Amino acid sequence: MAEEVTNSVVGKIVDLLFSAAKREIDYIRNYTKNVNILKNEAQKLTDMRDRIQQRIHAAKENGEALLAGVQNWMEKADTEISKAGEFLEEEANAKKTCFNLRPCVNLGTLHHYSKMSINKTLFLLQQQKDGQTYESCVSIPTPTPRFVDLYQTKNLDDIDTHKLVLREIIEAIKDESIQMIGIYGSGGVGKTTLAKEVAAEVKNLFADNVFVTVSQTVDVKEIKNNVEKAAKRIINGEKVLIILDDIWETLVLPEVGIPCGNNYMNCKILLTSRRMDVCEGMNVDRNICVNALKKEEAWVLFRRIVGDEKLANDSSLEKIAKEVTEECGGLPLIIQAVGNALKNKKIDIWEAALDRLRKHAPLEIAPEIRKAFTHLKLSYELLDSKEAKLCFLLCSLFKEDGIIDMLSLAKYGVGLRIFENLDSIHDAEKRVRMAVDTLTSSCLLLSEPGDKVKMHDVVRDVALLITSSSEGEEKEKFLVEAGKDLTEWQPRNRTSDSYTKISLMDNCIEKLPDHQLHFPILDTFLIGSNDLSIIPDDFFGGMKEVKVLDMSLNNITSLPQSLKLLKKLITLNLNFNTYLNEISIVGELKDLEILKVRGTGIKVIPEEIGQLNNLRLLDAGECNDLSDVTPSVISKLTWLEELNIGTEKKNAVSRLGLMEISNLKSFRALHLLMVPDDCHTFPEGTYFEHLKEFSFRFWHIKTSFSEEQSKLYLKRLLHITMSDFPFKMPIKKLFQVSDGIVLVAIAGLDNIIPDLYGESVDELKSIELRDCENVSCLVKIMNEDATQSFVASNDLKLGQRKTTKEKYFSQVQQIFLKYLNNLKLLFSCSVQYISLRNLQVIKIVHCDSFLMVFPLSVAQGLSNLRRIEILSCDSLMVVISGGDEQTTDNDIEFPKLTHIDLLDLPQLKSFYSGDSTVKYPSLEFIDVKICPSMKRWGSGVHDMPKVKFGDDPEILNLFH
């Protein structure tokens, strides 16, 4: 029995030993196989990482927030790939030694590397498994700024009528038993302004604030789109404020996507309407009337607009001004319009204006408009600028409460010849901005973000009255049916001798009359943003005087034959007719100066376009299928000033005929989109750096950009994505003359100076760096003598020594830094070389090694800084450091700083680490969240007279 047990045990031991021996032998026998598997899996993980990296870049381009964990996965993937690479390199060297330098193979070496290959392969496989989630999704959309975050509050001091109503509305909103509040009052009394003031004051009480303009024509789909996200938050139990502005008829809120009723008391709804019965019809819980201003309040507001000093110095003028104010009926809209119209006029103009204001408006118009008509028409008539008057009338062609693009006004204005002695398209854009400035300062237009404006509905009604009854000086008559949900247009009369402009924009028109219409003096026809697929061939035959034709944002597949009859056409907009791929007929329009085919389906710019000898602007941006421009077309456009174009094909400069630009005497602006590879093959001798305006974007065309982006702020923008540093000389020349740079995922770049620039940084106004892993600072000059070592190249004077009078970044207005994991400081140099006197905004996000923003002496020069945003920087300890040895006076003042946002900064100790006085005379908002190490704002004295701290304990504790 014992013998059997012994034999059994021995047998098991032998089996184990044999299995172990076999496994060890297999390591040696399968050495090559195991190493090759490791190589393959390392390559698979590398490919997976690169695919996910591309998704990350695309997500960041779209402003989306990365999913939790994806950045950590990328870091782990990089580590595993790096380890595998180092191991394989070590294995290759050992293999050479083992097989080439020794008389026999070292079995121990083979065993070691085979076994290690298997172990490392397991890590690679696990990393691939963990990354499968991110191959399909790496991000979530980030919310756009709420209207309440952009709204600038008004001065209501001594305007008790509005202050009392404001308090009443806020009390109603805070009352948990009240869900819906109505504000009613006449047009121009200030309802919309009060609603926005309320939203600004109570924004901290709500997870979200939504502002929707309803208007006379209710667009249910648009309302649903605007409230969709807020509705989801309401259903999830979050508190949300929804403002429905300018309601003309009863709305059933659930039908427009707004949850309400006893089950959703977390939703507060604020309505504004001109009519009390509309509010009552919607069963509001509290109805609040906004009355016209009292006589003394109207006088306070009028004095603010005209200027106390001007009135105090002239008793005769003050007497007339009081009478003018009384004629305005206590309506803020009219008070502001009339005050702005008269404030710079002589007293005889004031007297004449008072006489006009005492006359009644036409009796046939609606009572709501009658009161405003005379006053607003006076403001229009008192405009000194004919261009401003014409721009004002053009604005009435857009739909009610529509956002009006200034660039569109400029293009229409060029076609209508409203600008005398026009030098260029660029000059037209400047002239429109001047006209709009005049109109906004006169309260005839409202400013909107991004080179856009809007018309108050009362003002638009007056403008339409002027243009529909030939009341204006220009004796023009408009037919405006914009934004009325029309599905077809069938004018009753085929002939009209009176209309000069027709606007059918922003409807749902699918069909036009299949016969000729006779409009003998029509100069403008706007039918953009509809559902047209076909324009009848004879349609334009009776409109031969048309100079401006806008058919953008339709589904047009081909152009009608009657188009070539419009021999006087100057501006033609065919943008975003994505199925339109043939435009040869446009070559018949010899007077054409502006041709816009952005976002169409064209594949080539045909040779017929070369016949347009008067063409000033050709916009063919975002044409995804465009691959070529017919040779010699560009050189034939002798008056061409501006070209917008792009392609996904390589060698864009030759494919698009861009070398022909150098022969055009008037050419000034090129907006070009090319694939990233082209930045390293950009040819010598293109001379693009001499252009007055350009945007070169080396990225993929599918990541679209709008024409407006390149116009708003920067005139010479260079944007390069996913490329390698160093850049060759043609591109380096563009860096020297650019006023804005955007660099995304540039491998090998360490800094801005001296890597990209030597001394020539005088033009730079905006810096944006994202995902440039090697960037450690913006300026790296280790000692003063280093400035002498910059190497001059291609006659760029980069080698001259910098003096203290010539400082880096003195023109920079914006700095945006995101996902720079190696960034530690902005400046690794003596601060005597740094001046940020024009910096307005600095935003730093997800720079995990970043330690400090500004040294003291740089902070003391931030005289124009308006906003600081620092988000999710794991290592940041202080925003402004204490003193330095070069500074004796350590006091700081930020005269224009209004916003400071500090979010998710786990190591931040304080805003300022010194003990001196810091003054913030304009600071209004401080937002500090998820900064657990920050126990105080800073020592010393911090003077913040305008900050409203509210009841946020996280901020209050910093100032105890």
Coordinates of C-alpha atoms in Angstrom, one line a residue, residues 276-535:
M276 CA -52.6 91.0 -20.6
D277 CA -55.3 88.6 -22.0
V278 CA -52.6 86.4 -23.5
C279 CA -51.0 86.0 -20.1
E280 CA -54.3 85.3 -18.6
G281 CA -55.2 82.8 -21.4
M282 CA -52.1 80.9 -20.4
N283 CA -53.2 80.7 -16.7
V284 CA -50.3 82.5 -15.2
D285 CA -50.0 82.3 -11.4
R286 CA -49.0 86.0 -11.1
N287 CA -49.6 88.7 -13.7
I288 CA -47.3 91.7 -13.5
C289 CA -47.8 94.9 -15.4
V290 CA -44.8 97.0 -16.6
N291 CA -45.9 100.6 -16.8
A292 CA -44.3 103.4 -18.7
L293 CA -41.7 105.4 -16.8
K294 CA -42.8 108.3 -14.6
K295 CA -42.0 111.8 -15.8
E296 CA -39.0 112.2 -13.5
E297 CA -37.7 108.6 -14.3
A298 CA -37.9 109.3 -18.0
W299 CA -35.9 112.5 -17.4
V300 CA -33.2 110.5 -15.5
L301 CA -32.9 108.0 -18.4
F302 CA -32.9 110.8 -21.0
R303 CA -30.2 112.7 -19.2
R304 CA -28.0 109.6 -19.0
I305 CA -28.2 109.2 -22.7
V306 CA -27.7 112.8 -23.7
G307 CA -25.2 113.7 -21.0
D308 CA -25.8 115.8 -17.8
E309 CA -23.0 118.2 -18.6
K310 CA -24.4 119.1 -22.0
L311 CA -27.8 119.9 -20.5
A312 CA -26.5 121.7 -17.4
N313 CA -24.5 124.1 -19.6
D314 CA -27.4 125.2 -21.7
S315 CA -30.7 126.1 -20.0
S316 CA -32.5 126.6 -23.3
L317 CA -31.5 123.2 -24.4
E318 CA -32.5 121.6 -21.1
K319 CA -36.0 123.1 -21.4
I320 CA -36.5 121.7 -24.9
A321 CA -35.0 118.4 -23.8
K322 CA -37.6 118.0 -21.0
E323 CA -40.4 118.7 -23.5
V324 CA -38.9 116.1 -25.9
T325 CA -38.7 113.6 -23.0
E326 CA -42.4 114.1 -22.3
E327 CA -43.3 113.4 -25.9
C328 CA -41.6 110.0 -25.6
G329 CA -44.4 108.7 -23.5
G330 CA -42.2 107.1 -20.8
L331 CA -41.1 104.3 -23.2
P332 CA -37.4 103.4 -22.7
L333 CA -37.0 102.2 -26.3
I334 CA -38.2 105.5 -27.6
I335 CA -36.4 107.6 -25.0
Q336 CA -33.1 105.9 -26.0
A337 CA -33.7 106.2 -29.7
V338 CA -34.7 109.9 -29.6
G339 CA -32.0 110.7 -27.1
N340 CA -29.2 109.1 -29.1
A341 CA -30.5 110.8 -32.3
L342 CA -30.4 114.3 -30.8
K343 CA -27.5 114.2 -28.3
N344 CA -24.9 115.6 -30.8
K345 CA -27.3 118.0 -32.7
K346 CA -27.5 121.7 -32.5
I347 CA -30.4 123.4 -30.7
D348 CA -32.3 124.3 -33.9
I349 CA -32.4 120.5 -34.8
W350 CA -33.8 119.9 -31.3
E351 CA -36.5 122.5 -31.9
A352 CA -37.5 121.0 -35.3
A353 CA -37.5 117.6 -33.8
L354 CA -39.9 118.7 -31.0
D355 CA -42.2 120.1 -33.6
R356 CA -42.2 116.7 -35.5
L357 CA -42.8 114.7 -32.3
R358 CA -45.9 116.7 -31.5
K359 CA -47.4 115.7 -34.9
H360 CA -49.4 112.5 -35.0
A361 CA -48.5 109.4 -36.8
P362 CA -50.7 108.0 -39.6
L363 CA -54.1 107.0 -38.3
E364 CA -54.3 103.8 -40.4
I365 CA -51.5 102.0 -38.5
A366 CA -52.0 99.8 -35.4
P367 CA -52.3 101.7 -32.1
E368 CA -49.2 99.8 -30.7
I369 CA -47.1 101.2 -33.5
R370 CA -48.6 104.7 -33.8
K371 CA -47.0 105.9 -30.6
A372 CA -43.6 104.7 -31.7
F373 CA -43.9 105.6 -35.4
T374 CA -43.2 109.4 -35.3
H375 CA -40.4 109.0 -32.7
L376 CA -38.6 106.2 -34.4
K377 CA -39.0 107.6 -37.8
L378 CA -37.5 110.9 -36.5
S379 CA -34.5 108.9 -35.2
Y380 CA -34.2 107.4 -38.7
E381 CA -34.5 110.8 -40.5
L382 CA -32.0 112.4 -38.2
L383 CA -29.3 110.0 -39.1
D384 CA -26.5 111.9 -40.8
S385 CA -25.3 108.9 -42.8
K386 CA -27.1 107.9 -45.9
E387 CA -25.4 104.5 -45.7
A388 CA -26.7 104.0 -42.2
K389 CA -30.3 104.8 -43.4
L390 CA -30.0 102.3 -46.2
C391 CA -28.6 99.6 -43.9
F392 CA -31.5 100.3 -41.5
L393 CA -34.0 99.7 -44.3
L394 CA -32.1 96.5 -45.5
C395 CA -32.4 95.1 -42.0
S396 CA -36.2 95.1 -42.3
L397 CA -35.8 92.4 -45.0
F398 CA -34.9 89.8 -42.4
K399 CA -37.5 87.9 -40.4
E400 CA -38.8 89.3 -37.1
D401 CA -36.3 88.8 -34.3
G402 CA -33.9 87.3 -36.8
I403 CA -30.2 87.6 -36.3
I404 CA -28.7 89.8 -39.1
D405 CA -25.2 89.1 -40.3
M406 CA -23.2 92.3 -41.0
L407 CA -21.2 90.5 -43.8
S408 CA -24.5 89.7 -45.6
L409 CA -25.4 93.4 -45.3
A410 CA -22.1 94.3 -46.8
K411 CA -22.6 91.9 -49.8
Y412 CA -26.1 93.2 -50.4
G413 CA -24.8 96.8 -50.1
V414 CA -22.1 96.2 -52.7
G415 CA -24.8 94.9 -55.1
L416 CA -27.1 97.8 -54.5
R417 CA -24.3 100.4 -54.8
I418 CA -25.2 102.0 -51.5
F419 CA -21.6 102.8 -50.8
E420 CA -20.1 105.8 -52.7
N421 CA -16.5 105.7 -53.8
L422 CA -16.1 102.1 -52.7
D423 CA -12.5 100.9 -52.8
S424 CA -12.9 97.2 -52.1
I425 CA -15.1 94.5 -50.5
H426 CA -13.1 95.0 -47.3
D427 CA -14.0 98.7 -47.5
A428 CA -17.7 97.7 -47.8
E429 CA -17.4 95.6 -44.6
K430 CA -15.8 98.5 -42.7
R431 CA -18.5 100.9 -44.0
V432 CA -21.3 98.5 -42.8
R433 CA -19.7 98.3 -39.4
M434 CA -19.6 102.1 -39.2
A435 CA -23.3 102.3 -40.3
V436 CA -24.2 99.6 -37.7
D437 CA -22.4 101.4 -35.0
T438 CA -24.4 104.5 -35.8
L439 CA -27.6 102.5 -35.7
T440 CA -26.9 100.7 -32.5
S441 CA -25.8 103.9 -30.8
S442 CA -29.2 105.3 -31.9
C443 CA -31.0 102.3 -30.5
L444 CA -32.3 101.4 -33.9
L445 CA -30.4 98.1 -33.9
L446 CA -29.4 95.8 -31.1
S447 CA -25.9 94.3 -30.9
E448 CA -25.5 90.5 -31.0
P449 CA -22.3 88.5 -30.5
G450 CA -20.1 87.9 -33.5
D451 CA -20.5 90.7 -36.0
K452 CA -24.3 90.4 -35.9
V453 CA -27.2 92.6 -35.0
K454 CA -31.0 92.4 -34.4
M455 CA -34.0 94.7 -34.8
H456 CA -36.4 95.2 -31.9
D457 CA -39.8 94.2 -33.3
V458 CA -41.3 97.7 -32.7
V459 CA -38.4 99.2 -34.7
R460 CA -38.9 96.6 -37.5
D461 CA -42.6 97.4 -37.6
V462 CA -41.7 101.1 -38.1
A463 CA -39.1 100.2 -40.8
L464 CA -41.6 98.1 -42.7
L465 CA -44.2 100.9 -42.5
I466 CA -41.6 103.2 -44.0
T467 CA -40.7 100.8 -46.8
S468 CA -44.3 99.6 -47.6
S469 CA -45.7 103.1 -47.9
S470 CA -42.9 105.0 -49.6
E471 CA -42.4 107.1 -46.5
G472 CA -38.7 107.0 -46.7
E473 CA -36.5 109.5 -48.5
E474 CA -35.4 106.7 -51.0
K475 CA -39.1 106.2 -52.1
E476 CA -38.6 102.5 -52.1
K477 CA -41.3 99.9 -51.6
F478 CA -40.5 96.5 -50.1
L479 CA -42.5 93.3 -50.0
V480 CA -41.4 91.4 -47.0
E481 CA -42.8 87.9 -46.3
A482 CA -39.8 86.6 -44.4
G483 CA -40.2 84.1 -41.6
K484 CA -44.0 83.5 -42.1
D485 CA -43.9 79.7 -42.7
L486 CA -45.0 80.0 -46.3
T487 CA -45.0 76.8 -48.3
E488 CA -45.5 78.4 -51.6
W489 CA -45.4 81.9 -53.1
Q490 CA -48.1 82.8 -55.6
P491 CA -48.4 86.6 -55.9
R492 CA -51.9 87.7 -56.9
N493 CA -50.6 90.1 -59.6
R494 CA -48.1 88.9 -62.1
T495 CA -47.0 92.5 -62.6
S496 CA -45.9 95.1 -60.1
D497 CA -44.4 98.4 -61.1
S498 CA -43.7 99.5 -57.5
Y499 CA -41.7 96.9 -55.6
T500 CA -37.9 97.5 -55.5
K501 CA -37.1 94.7 -53.0
I502 CA -38.8 91.3 -52.2
S503 CA -37.8 89.1 -49.3
L504 CA -39.1 85.6 -48.9
M505 CA -36.3 84.4 -46.6
D506 CA -36.7 81.8 -43.8
N507 CA -39.9 80.1 -45.0
C508 CA -40.7 76.6 -46.2
I509 CA -41.4 77.4 -49.8
E510 CA -41.1 74.4 -52.1
K511 CA -42.6 75.8 -55.2
L512 CA -42.4 79.0 -57.2
P513 CA -44.8 80.2 -60.0
D514 CA -44.0 78.3 -63.2
H515 CA -44.6 81.5 -65.2
Q516 CA -42.8 84.8 -65.7
L517 CA -43.4 87.5 -63.1
H518 CA -43.0 91.1 -64.2
F519 CA -41.2 93.3 -61.6
P520 CA -39.6 96.0 -63.8
I521 CA -37.8 98.0 -61.1
L522 CA -37.0 95.1 -58.7
D523 CA -33.3 95.3 -57.6
T524 CA -33.3 92.7 -54.8
F525 CA -34.8 89.3 -54.6
L526 CA -34.1 87.2 -51.4
I527 CA -35.4 83.7 -51.2
G528 CA -32.7 82.0 -49.0
S529 CA -33.4 79.4 -46.3
N530 CA -36.4 77.7 -48.0
D531 CA -37.0 74.2 -49.5
L532 CA -36.7 74.9 -53.2
S533 CA -35.3 72.1 -55.4
I534 CA -36.3 73.6 -58.7
I535 CA -36.4 77.2 -60.0

